[in-house]
Amino acid sequence: MKTKQLEELVLQSLEHEMGGVKVYIAAVACAVNGDLKEEWEKYLAQTRTHVTALEEVCAAMGLDPNAETPGRKIVRHNGAALVEAMKIAQAAGDPGAAELVACECVVLAETKDHLDWELLTACGEHLKGPAAQTLKTAAEKVEDEEDEHLYHTKGWCRELWRQSLGLKAVLPPPEERKHVKSAIGAARAEQAAHHGR
Ligand SMILES: [Fe+2]
Ligand SMILES: [Fe+2]
């Protein structure tokens, strides 16, 4: 395994979680549905713990958590763009539309978040030395939460869009009701919702 690129992944992941806190603060402000707001408040709190987990990984790896890289700069840029998109949507004065924008922004953010932790889990299995256990412990705890962040928000996004179109919607989405924690589970939940309509 290429240690230098693992360092890049850790720094990007940290930057993304820091941006994720800001994304969730903006998304919570856009949420109209009470259950969704509650869900995102939970994800916001979890995202804060992900920042701490990655700071601990940096410390264990002897990596400066503030070290700048070109890749990290892009991650910060993308996160800020998502926050700006939600603020623009909110300022337009249609709360339902802003909520849909927030759902899409969270799905985009969580797609990278999910990838980061999937890769960190894989690296944890190959890393040698004292930092390996810190990385493994962090990844084990966080990866399940990331599954939920991504698959459940995807469900919210689809069902709230359906509702806005005047189509039959399942709210909270089946992914949340069935406590989906995998891509296969998400596909099954979506399929079941489809048959139930
Ligand atoms: Fe996260
Ligand atoms: Fe997440």
CSV table of C-alpha atoms and ligand atoms in Angstrom, one decimal:
chain,number,residue,atom,x,y,z
A,1,MET,CA,0.0,0.0,0.0
A,2,LYS,CA,1.2,3.5,-0.9
A,3,THR,CA,1.5,5.4,2.5
A,4,LYS,CA,1.7,8.8,0.9
A,5,GLN,CA,-1.6,8.3,-0.9
A,6,LEU,CA,-3.2,7.0,2.3
A,7,GLU,CA,-2.1,10.3,3.9
A,8,GLU,CA,-3.8,12.2,1.1
A,9,LEU,CA,-7.0,10.1,1.7
A,10,VAL,CA,-6.9,10.8,5.4
A,11,LEU,CA,-6.5,14.6,4.8
A,12,GLN,CA,-9.2,14.7,2.2
A,13,SER,CA,-11.5,12.7,4.5
A,14,LEU,CA,-10.9,15.1,7.4
A,15,GLU,CA,-11.5,18.1,5.2
A,16,HIS,CA,-14.7,16.5,3.9
A,17,GLU,CA,-16.0,15.8,7.4
A,18,MET,CA,-15.2,19.4,8.4
A,19,GLY,CA,-17.1,20.6,5.3
A,20,GLY,CA,-19.8,18.0,6.1
A,21,VAL,CA,-20.5,19.7,9.5
A,22,LYS,CA,-21.2,22.9,7.5
A,23,VAL,CA,-23.3,21.1,4.9
A,24,TYR,CA,-25.5,19.6,7.6
A,25,ILE,CA,-25.9,22.9,9.4
A,26,ALA,CA,-27.2,24.4,6.1
A,27,ALA,CA,-29.3,21.3,5.3
A,28,VAL,CA,-31.0,21.2,8.7
A,29,ALA,CA,-32.0,24.9,8.1
A,30,CYS,CA,-33.6,23.8,4.8
A,31,ALA,CA,-35.5,20.8,6.2
A,32,VAL,CA,-39.2,21.2,6.2
A,33,ASN,CA,-40.2,17.6,7.1
A,34,GLY,CA,-39.8,17.1,10.9
A,35,ASP,CA,-38.5,13.5,10.6
A,36,LEU,CA,-35.9,14.6,8.1
A,37,LYS,CA,-34.8,17.5,10.2
A,38,GLU,CA,-34.4,15.1,13.2
A,39,GLU,CA,-32.5,12.6,11.0
A,40,TRP,CA,-30.1,15.2,9.8
A,41,GLU,CA,-29.5,16.6,13.3
A,42,LYS,CA,-28.4,13.1,14.2
A,43,TYR,CA,-26.1,12.9,11.2
A,44,LEU,CA,-24.7,16.4,12.1
A,45,ALA,CA,-23.7,15.1,15.5
A,46,GLN,CA,-22.2,11.9,14.0
A,47,THR,CA,-20.3,14.0,11.5
A,48,ARG,CA,-18.7,16.0,14.3
A,49,THR,CA,-17.5,12.7,15.8
A,50,HIS,CA,-16.1,11.7,12.4
A,51,VAL,CA,-13.9,14.9,12.4
A,52,THR,CA,-12.6,13.9,15.9
A,53,ALA,CA,-12.0,10.3,14.7
A,54,LEU,CA,-9.9,11.5,11.8
A,55,GLU,CA,-7.9,14.0,13.9
A,56,GLU,CA,-7.0,11.0,16.1
A,57,VAL,CA,-6.0,9.0,13.0
A,58,CYS,CA,-3.8,12.0,11.9
A,59,ALA,CA,-2.2,12.0,15.4
A,60,ALA,CA,-1.6,8.3,15.3
A,61,MET,CA,0.0,8.5,11.9
A,62,GLY,CA,2.1,11.5,12.8
A,63,LEU,CA,0.3,13.6,10.2
A,64,ASP,CA,-0.4,17.3,10.6
A,65,PRO,CA,-4.2,17.6,10.4
A,66,ASN,CA,-3.8,21.1,8.9
A,67,ALA,CA,-1.5,20.0,6.1
A,68,GLU,CA,-2.7,21.4,2.8
A,69,THR,CA,-2.7,19.4,-0.4
A,70,PRO,CA,-4.1,20.3,-3.9
A,71,GLY,CA,-6.7,17.5,-3.4
A,72,ARG,CA,-7.8,18.8,-0.1
A,73,LYS,CA,-8.3,22.2,-1.5
A,74,ILE,CA,-10.8,20.8,-4.1
A,75,VAL,CA,-12.7,18.9,-1.3
A,76,ARG,CA,-13.0,22.2,0.6
A,77,HIS,CA,-14.1,24.0,-2.6
A,78,ASN,CA,-16.8,21.4,-3.3
A,79,GLY,CA,-18.2,21.5,0.2
A,80,ALA,CA,-18.4,25.3,0.2
A,81,ALA,CA,-20.2,25.1,-3.1
A,82,LEU,CA,-22.9,22.8,-1.7
A,83,VAL,CA,-23.4,25.1,1.3
A,84,GLU,CA,-23.7,28.1,-1.1
A,85,ALA,CA,-26.2,26.2,-3.3
A,86,MET,CA,-28.5,25.6,-0.3
A,87,LYS,CA,-28.2,29.3,0.8
A,88,ILE,CA,-29.2,30.4,-2.7
A,89,ALA,CA,-32.1,28.0,-2.7
A,90,GLN,CA,-33.3,29.1,0.7
A,91,ALA,CA,-33.1,32.8,-0.3
A,92,ALA,CA,-35.4,32.1,-3.3
A,93,GLY,CA,-38.2,31.7,-0.9
A,94,ASP,CA,-39.7,28.3,-1.7
A,95,PRO,CA,-39.1,26.1,1.3
A,96,GLY,CA,-40.1,22.9,-0.4
A,97,ALA,CA,-37.7,23.5,-3.3
A,98,ALA,CA,-34.9,24.4,-0.9
A,99,GLU,CA,-35.5,21.1,1.0
A,100,LEU,CA,-35.1,19.2,-2.3
A,101,VAL,CA,-31.9,21.1,-3.1
A,102,ALA,CA,-30.6,20.2,0.4
A,103,CYS,CA,-31.4,16.5,-0.1
A,104,GLU,CA,-29.4,16.5,-3.3
A,105,CYS,CA,-26.5,18.3,-1.7
A,106,VAL,CA,-26.4,15.9,1.2
A,107,VAL,CA,-26.5,12.9,-1.2
A,108,LEU,CA,-23.6,14.4,-3.2
A,109,ALA,CA,-21.6,15.1,0.0
A,110,GLU,CA,-22.4,11.6,1.4
A,111,THR,CA,-21.3,9.9,-1.8
A,112,LYS,CA,-17.8,11.1,-1.2
A,113,ASP,CA,-18.0,10.5,2.5
A,114,HIS,CA,-19.1,6.9,1.9
A,115,LEU,CA,-16.3,6.3,-0.6
A,116,ASP,CA,-13.7,7.8,1.8
A,117,TRP,CA,-14.6,5.5,4.7
A,118,GLU,CA,-14.9,2.4,2.4
A,119,LEU,CA,-11.3,3.1,1.3
A,120,LEU,CA,-10.2,3.9,4.9
A,121,THR,CA,-11.6,0.5,5.9
A,122,ALA,CA,-9.7,-1.2,3.1
A,123,CYS,CA,-6.5,0.6,4.1
A,124,GLY,CA,-6.9,-0.3,7.8
A,125,GLU,CA,-6.7,-3.9,6.8
A,126,HIS,CA,-3.3,-3.4,5.1
A,127,LEU,CA,-1.6,-0.7,7.3
A,128,LYS,CA,1.2,-1.9,9.6
A,129,GLY,CA,2.4,-0.3,12.8
A,130,PRO,CA,0.8,1.5,15.7
A,131,ALA,CA,-1.6,3.7,13.6
A,132,ALA,CA,-3.3,0.6,12.2
A,133,GLN,CA,-5.4,-0.1,15.2
A,134,THR,CA,-6.6,3.6,15.5
A,135,LEU,CA,-7.6,3.6,11.8
A,136,LYS,CA,-9.3,0.2,12.1
A,137,THR,CA,-11.3,1.2,15.2
A,138,ALA,CA,-12.4,4.5,13.6
A,139,ALA,CA,-13.4,2.9,10.3
A,140,GLU,CA,-15.3,0.1,12.0
A,141,LYS,CA,-17.4,2.6,13.9
A,142,VAL,CA,-17.9,5.1,11.2
A,143,GLU,CA,-18.6,3.0,8.1
A,144,ASP,CA,-22.0,1.8,9.3
A,145,GLU,CA,-23.0,5.4,10.0
A,146,GLU,CA,-21.9,6.4,6.5
A,147,ASP,CA,-24.1,3.7,5.0
A,148,GLU,CA,-27.1,5.1,6.8
A,149,HIS,CA,-26.2,8.7,5.9
A,150,LEU,CA,-26.0,7.9,2.2
A,151,TYR,CA,-28.8,5.3,1.7
A,152,HIS,CA,-31.3,6.9,3.9
A,153,THR,CA,-30.8,10.4,2.5
A,154,LYS,CA,-31.1,9.0,-1.1
A,155,GLY,CA,-34.5,7.6,0.0
A,156,TRP,CA,-35.6,10.9,1.4
A,157,CYS,CA,-34.5,12.7,-1.8
A,158,ARG,CA,-36.4,10.3,-4.0
A,159,GLU,CA,-39.6,10.3,-1.9
A,160,LEU,CA,-39.7,14.1,-1.4
A,161,TRP,CA,-39.2,14.6,-5.1
A,162,ARG,CA,-42.1,12.2,-5.7
A,163,GLN,CA,-44.3,14.1,-3.3
A,164,SER,CA,-43.4,17.4,-5.0
A,165,LEU,CA,-44.5,15.8,-8.3
A,166,GLY,CA,-47.8,14.7,-6.9
A,167,LEU,CA,-46.8,11.1,-7.1
A,168,LYS,CA,-47.4,8.6,-4.3
A,169,ALA,CA,-44.6,9.0,-1.8
A,170,VAL,CA,-43.5,6.9,1.2
A,171,LEU,CA,-42.4,9.1,4.1
A,172,PRO,CA,-40.3,8.4,6.0
A,173,PRO,CA,-38.7,6.5,3.1
A,174,PRO,CA,-38.5,2.7,3.2
A,175,GLU,CA,-34.7,2.8,3.6
A,176,GLU,CA,-35.2,4.5,7.0
A,177,ARG,CA,-38.1,2.3,8.1
A,178,LYS,CA,-36.1,-0.8,7.3
A,179,HIS,CA,-32.9,0.5,8.8
A,180,VAL,CA,-31.0,-0.1,5.5
A,181,LYS,CA,-27.2,-0.3,5.9
A,182,SER,CA,-26.1,-1.6,2.5
A,183,ALA,CA,-26.4,-1.0,-1.2
A,184,ILE,CA,-28.3,-4.3,-1.6
A,185,GLY,CA,-30.6,-3.4,1.3
A,186,ALA,CA,-31.3,0.0,-0.3
A,187,ALA,CA,-32.1,-1.6,-3.6
A,188,ARG,CA,-34.5,-4.0,-1.9
A,189,ALA,CA,-36.2,-1.2,0.0
A,190,GLU,CA,-36.6,0.9,-3.1
A,191,GLN,CA,-38.0,-2.2,-5.0
A,192,ALA,CA,-40.5,-2.9,-2.1
A,193,ALA,CA,-41.6,0.7,-2.2
A,194,HIS,CA,-42.1,0.5,-5.9
A,195,HIS,CA,-44.3,-2.6,-5.7
A,196,GLY,CA,-46.3,-1.1,-2.8
A,197,ARG,CA,-47.3,2.0,-4.6
B,1,FE,FE,-18.9,11.3,7.9
B,2,FE,FE,-21.7,11.0,6.4
